[in-house]
Amino acid sequence: MGVSSDPNQQDGSDEQQRRSEIYTYEAPWHIYAMNWSVRKDKKYRLAIASLLEQYPNRVEIVQLDDSNGEIRSDPKLSFEHPYPPTKVIFIPDKECQKPDLIATSSDYLRIWRVASDNSRVEIKSLLNNNRNSEFSGPLTSFDWNEAEPRRIGTSSIDTTCTIWDIERETVDTQLIAHDKEVYDIAWGGVGVFASVSADGSVRVFDLRDKEHSTIIYESSEPDTPLVRLGWNKQDPRYMATIIMDSAKVVVLDIRFPTLPVVELQRHQASVNAIAWAPHSSCHICTAGDDSQALIWDLSSMGQPIEGGLDPILAYTAGAEIEQLQWSSSQPDWVAIAFSNKLQILRV
């Protein structure tokens, strides 16, 4: 490229630089489930899944081509999925020690294997706990245990949480976790997980003592469902939850049950997704129907702040943001999904 004396040239390259912090992929359908790959040899790779009101849905694996700034789908790694997946997660295997697996939840938990030559994706396991019934309570969510990757915990509308050993393809534990539908589940360590429910409570379970659970929080209005749960991986004392149809995010300290440490109240419409920073104990990202993704610094948590806490960063998308994931292997990047678009943002 020749040297130009055009005075606007500088602005142009700055603009380009700024623009290149955001990459967009347009899917042929509305995106709901979405997540980052974890393996360090597969940078900028994500899975996205369709939300179609029909039995056949799709999952695509897409990847940013660093050289030209395009996110591309690999047709060989696109596959059909029964019902829209409620969640998708790549195996938490940063060091690439294990097969390249993806898990999805809908009517059942399914584990898929990406062929090592990237030629195809095939089903490895279909995990169904209700062998005696042809109907199963649909799975609302699941979480893959990073400390013990053979364990996946699922949550279901039938009030249960199920802990699977995916290597043996057997159930470790199934427990009635709540009085109503369980909407989300998150691991907090090897044998500890938490869940949120339509009964309005956050409960913590320890697999060494399955008879008991600890209620960490109950929504102040009776029968107000809690729909999402994020457990802070860098500081497991903290978790965050979303109340259905509410614009606030409640941050909890499990040492002081029932009272939120802070409530994040700068969204203008319902919050749909939360993600703790994978590399910092005091940052969280939230996103919602106001089309905003907000990043918060919670290092002043616990000190009263006049008028409440403000976010340190705000990004406005082109539509309501339904999904948000913060990359654990590339912590400078957050992904959001809105309408039929996937965007990855450098933060």
XYZ file of C-alpha atoms in Angstrom:
347
model
C 0.000 0.000 0.000
C 1.521 3.343 -1.065
C 2.132 6.146 1.398
C -0.605 8.724 1.170
C -0.526 12.339 2.229
C -4.301 12.354 2.600
C -5.001 14.035 5.974
C -7.995 11.735 6.505
C -5.881 8.618 6.076
C -5.018 8.552 9.792
C -8.675 8.681 10.816
C -9.452 5.909 8.376
C -6.938 3.514 9.877
C -8.026 4.428 13.420
C -11.598 3.719 12.440
C -10.481 0.402 10.910
C -8.580 -0.427 14.073
C -11.635 0.355 16.177
C -13.925 -1.601 13.894
C -11.673 -4.617 13.991
C -12.420 -4.991 17.706
C -15.890 -6.245 16.696
C -16.545 -9.138 14.334
C -20.028 -10.164 13.239
C -21.413 -13.399 11.811
C -24.887 -13.624 10.349
C -26.591 -17.011 10.708
C -29.441 -18.222 8.481
C -31.681 -18.431 11.585
C -32.299 -16.886 14.998
C -29.456 -17.806 17.397
C -30.151 -18.893 20.960
C -27.482 -21.191 22.446
C -23.872 -20.129 21.857
C -20.471 -20.707 23.435
C -16.713 -20.453 23.004
C -14.387 -23.329 22.373
C -11.830 -23.760 25.194
C -8.932 -25.595 23.467
C -5.897 -23.378 22.971
C -5.268 -24.820 19.491
C -8.684 -23.616 18.264
C -8.677 -19.878 18.832
C -11.752 -17.791 18.011
C -13.921 -20.894 17.536
C -17.525 -20.913 18.720
C -20.660 -23.028 18.445
C -24.032 -21.444 17.718
C -27.440 -23.113 17.668
C -30.767 -22.239 16.103
C -34.049 -21.335 17.759
C -36.636 -22.697 15.333
C -40.161 -23.691 16.312
C -39.845 -27.122 14.759
C -38.220 -30.448 15.580
C -35.123 -30.182 13.351
C -32.769 -27.430 14.492
C -29.104 -26.763 13.628
C -25.774 -26.332 15.342
C -22.900 -24.638 13.492
C -19.253 -24.360 14.431
C -17.829 -21.031 13.316
C -14.344 -19.562 13.526
C -12.799 -16.157 13.016
C -10.233 -16.080 10.241
C -7.674 -13.696 11.713
C -6.150 -12.854 8.341
C -9.280 -11.293 6.833
C -11.491 -10.624 9.865
C -14.298 -12.907 8.703
C -16.185 -15.332 10.922
C -16.911 -18.400 8.812
C -19.048 -21.452 9.281
C -17.581 -24.804 8.249
C -20.379 -26.696 6.426
C -18.734 -30.018 7.363
C -19.134 -29.128 11.051
C -22.764 -28.062 10.859
C -25.211 -30.669 12.121
C -28.903 -31.224 12.729
C -30.179 -31.169 16.315
C -33.546 -32.315 17.737
C -35.359 -29.243 19.150
C -33.535 -25.969 19.836
C -30.625 -26.531 22.239
C -31.072 -24.614 25.504
C -27.291 -24.538 25.983
C -24.099 -25.621 24.235
C -20.660 -26.079 25.859
C -17.303 -27.248 24.517
C -15.321 -29.609 26.756
C -13.273 -27.581 29.287
C -9.944 -28.899 28.010
C -7.590 -25.981 27.417
C -4.540 -28.219 27.009
C -6.127 -30.412 24.290
C -5.633 -33.658 26.249
C -9.070 -35.089 25.452
C -11.218 -35.665 22.366
C -12.800 -32.504 20.947
C -16.302 -32.752 22.444
C -19.375 -30.522 22.508
C -22.369 -31.017 24.784
C -25.915 -29.770 24.120
C -29.135 -29.866 26.127
C -32.717 -30.030 24.864
C -34.940 -33.085 25.381
C -31.802 -34.977 26.495
C -28.144 -34.274 27.159
C -26.116 -35.111 24.059
C -22.348 -35.306 23.642
C -20.971 -34.743 20.131
C -17.474 -35.444 18.879
C -15.648 -33.271 16.353
C -13.468 -35.539 14.203
C -9.760 -34.825 14.675
C -9.409 -34.036 10.962
C -12.401 -31.634 11.237
C -14.263 -33.647 8.599
C -17.492 -34.099 10.579
C -19.322 -33.993 13.908
C -20.943 -37.190 15.156
C -23.069 -38.082 18.140
C -21.060 -39.796 20.859
C -23.647 -40.190 23.668
C -27.331 -39.578 24.198
C -27.850 -39.424 27.962
C -31.402 -40.114 29.063
C -32.203 -40.648 32.714
C -35.877 -41.531 32.255
C -35.523 -44.952 30.678
C -38.941 -46.060 31.918
C -40.833 -43.192 30.320
C -40.929 -42.118 26.709
C -41.318 -38.513 27.892
C -38.583 -36.685 29.731
C -38.670 -33.317 31.433
C -36.880 -31.019 28.976
C -33.478 -29.791 30.127
C -33.326 -26.067 30.771
C -29.542 -25.862 31.143
C -26.377 -27.693 32.166
C -22.812 -27.028 33.272
C -19.601 -28.913 32.571
C -17.337 -29.321 35.596
C -13.964 -27.742 34.765
C -12.201 -29.349 37.725
C -13.551 -32.793 36.845
C -14.489 -32.850 33.150
C -16.113 -36.288 33.287
C -18.964 -34.624 35.226
C -21.835 -32.669 33.728
C -24.773 -31.402 35.788
C -28.152 -30.813 34.114
C -31.245 -28.926 35.296
C -34.770 -29.832 34.269
C -38.328 -28.549 34.387
C -39.181 -31.735 36.343
C -37.601 -30.064 39.483
C -34.471 -32.251 39.387
C -30.765 -31.797 38.817
C -28.841 -34.776 37.447
C -25.085 -35.278 37.696
C -23.736 -37.436 34.861
C -20.471 -39.310 34.542
C -20.110 -38.830 30.797
C -17.183 -41.253 30.476
C -19.181 -44.153 31.909
C -22.428 -42.708 30.509
C -24.123 -43.239 33.870
C -25.926 -41.074 36.403
C -23.826 -40.222 39.470
C -26.677 -38.568 41.301
C -30.144 -37.289 40.656
C -31.802 -35.065 43.203
C -35.028 -33.166 43.562
C -33.427 -29.764 43.815
C -36.411 -27.413 44.070
C -40.181 -27.222 44.480
C -40.662 -26.052 40.892
C -38.830 -26.063 37.538
C -35.045 -25.720 37.772
C -33.874 -23.128 35.240
C -30.096 -23.110 35.615
C -27.198 -24.925 37.255
C -23.552 -23.958 37.862
C -20.566 -25.768 39.338
C -18.598 -24.069 42.104
C -15.891 -26.694 42.489
C -15.353 -30.451 42.268
C -18.424 -31.672 44.152
C -20.374 -28.475 44.726
C -23.034 -26.980 42.483
C -25.853 -24.467 42.742
C -29.177 -24.095 40.984
C -31.961 -21.552 40.510
C -35.639 -22.213 40.055
C -39.151 -20.998 39.386
C -39.582 -21.294 43.162
C -37.435 -18.155 43.468
C -34.499 -19.674 45.351
C -30.762 -20.161 44.823
C -29.654 -23.436 46.431
C -26.184 -24.886 46.915
C -25.580 -28.656 46.973
C -22.567 -30.644 48.105
C -22.367 -34.149 46.615
C -20.826 -35.445 49.857
C -24.072 -34.654 51.664
C -26.902 -35.148 49.197
C -29.704 -34.954 51.755
C -29.195 -31.265 52.423
C -28.959 -28.047 50.479
C -28.307 -24.472 51.558
C -30.665 -21.720 50.449
C -28.450 -18.753 49.579
C -31.166 -16.386 48.407
C -34.916 -16.191 47.872
C -36.520 -13.559 45.672
C -38.277 -10.911 47.721
C -41.583 -11.226 45.864
C -43.091 -14.702 46.287
C -43.236 -16.910 43.191
C -40.778 -14.786 41.237
C -38.646 -17.215 39.218
C -34.865 -16.948 39.084
C -33.771 -17.852 35.566
C -29.954 -17.662 35.348
C -27.048 -18.296 37.658
C -23.378 -17.418 37.292
C -20.782 -18.624 39.791
C -17.580 -16.582 40.028
C -14.782 -19.011 39.107
C -12.025 -16.700 40.386
C -13.688 -16.099 43.746
C -16.257 -18.811 44.525
C -17.703 -16.804 47.409
C -19.663 -14.817 44.841
C -22.478 -15.720 42.497
C -24.977 -13.709 40.475
C -28.552 -14.422 39.489
C -31.258 -12.952 37.243
C -34.901 -12.581 38.209
C -37.394 -13.363 35.433
C -38.507 -10.243 33.512
C -36.399 -8.009 35.756
C -33.851 -5.375 34.748
C -31.642 -6.004 37.773
C -28.880 -8.492 38.495
C -28.495 -9.731 42.067
C -24.934 -10.446 43.284
C -24.653 -12.757 46.295
C -21.941 -13.655 48.795
C -22.533 -17.247 49.897
C -21.080 -16.480 53.342
C -23.972 -14.095 53.987
C -27.075 -15.815 52.650
C -30.344 -14.024 51.886
C -28.930 -10.484 51.495
C -27.546 -9.420 48.105
C -24.083 -7.812 48.273
C -25.047 -5.523 45.433
C -27.841 -5.162 42.891
C -26.846 -4.016 39.403
C -29.621 -1.737 38.174
C -28.556 0.067 35.013
C -30.330 -2.070 32.393
C -33.468 -0.490 30.934
C -35.230 -3.810 30.231
C -35.085 -7.485 31.263
C -31.633 -8.988 31.717
C -31.122 -12.268 29.835
C -27.524 -13.300 30.455
C -24.623 -12.906 32.862
C -20.965 -13.923 32.600
C -18.236 -13.498 35.209
C -14.807 -12.603 33.883
C -12.751 -15.808 33.591
C -9.536 -14.023 34.605
C -10.619 -11.436 37.176
C -12.563 -11.961 40.373
C -14.347 -8.604 40.341
C -15.648 -8.157 36.782
C -18.973 -9.329 35.402
C -20.768 -8.762 32.107
C -24.568 -8.559 31.832
C -26.798 -8.288 28.755
C -30.470 -7.904 28.057
C -33.534 -6.771 26.149
C -32.312 -3.152 26.145
C -29.750 -4.351 23.525
C -26.948 -3.493 25.939
C -23.968 -5.491 27.155
C -22.557 -3.879 30.309
C -19.290 -4.663 32.083
C -19.116 -3.932 35.800
C -16.215 -3.592 38.227
C -17.374 -5.009 41.548
C -14.175 -4.346 43.486
C -16.063 -1.844 45.661
C -18.700 -4.486 46.484
C -20.085 -4.242 49.970
C -19.427 -0.502 50.308
C -22.553 1.594 49.906
C -22.379 3.650 46.684
C -24.567 6.725 46.385
C -27.170 6.076 43.698
C -25.863 2.565 42.985
C -23.026 1.165 40.904
C -22.439 2.223 37.284
C -20.937 -0.050 34.616
C -17.408 0.692 33.396
C -18.163 -0.285 29.782
C -21.328 -0.354 27.703
C -21.907 -1.755 24.224
C -25.167 -1.385 22.309
C -26.075 -4.169 19.882
C -28.584 -4.088 17.036
C -31.338 -5.927 18.932
C -32.196 -7.578 22.250
C -29.187 -9.604 23.444
C -30.261 -13.108 24.395
C -26.913 -14.798 24.916
C -23.542 -13.772 26.285
C -20.344 -15.774 26.876
C -16.895 -14.648 28.039
C -14.048 -16.674 26.545
C -12.039 -18.521 29.198
C -9.074 -19.221 26.932
C -9.049 -15.722 25.359
C -10.277 -13.514 28.194
C -10.072 -10.322 26.118
C -13.098 -11.502 24.131
C -16.815 -11.568 24.883
C -19.407 -13.041 22.508
C -23.023 -11.933 22.279
C -25.947 -13.225 20.223
C -28.933 -11.140 19.141
C -31.504 -11.981 16.493
C -29.590 -13.971 13.825
C -26.211 -12.367 14.615
C -23.205 -13.497 16.568
C -20.757 -10.765 17.561
C -17.409 -11.112 19.254
C -16.118 -8.023 21.026
C -12.699 -7.236 22.411
C -13.097 -5.840 25.911
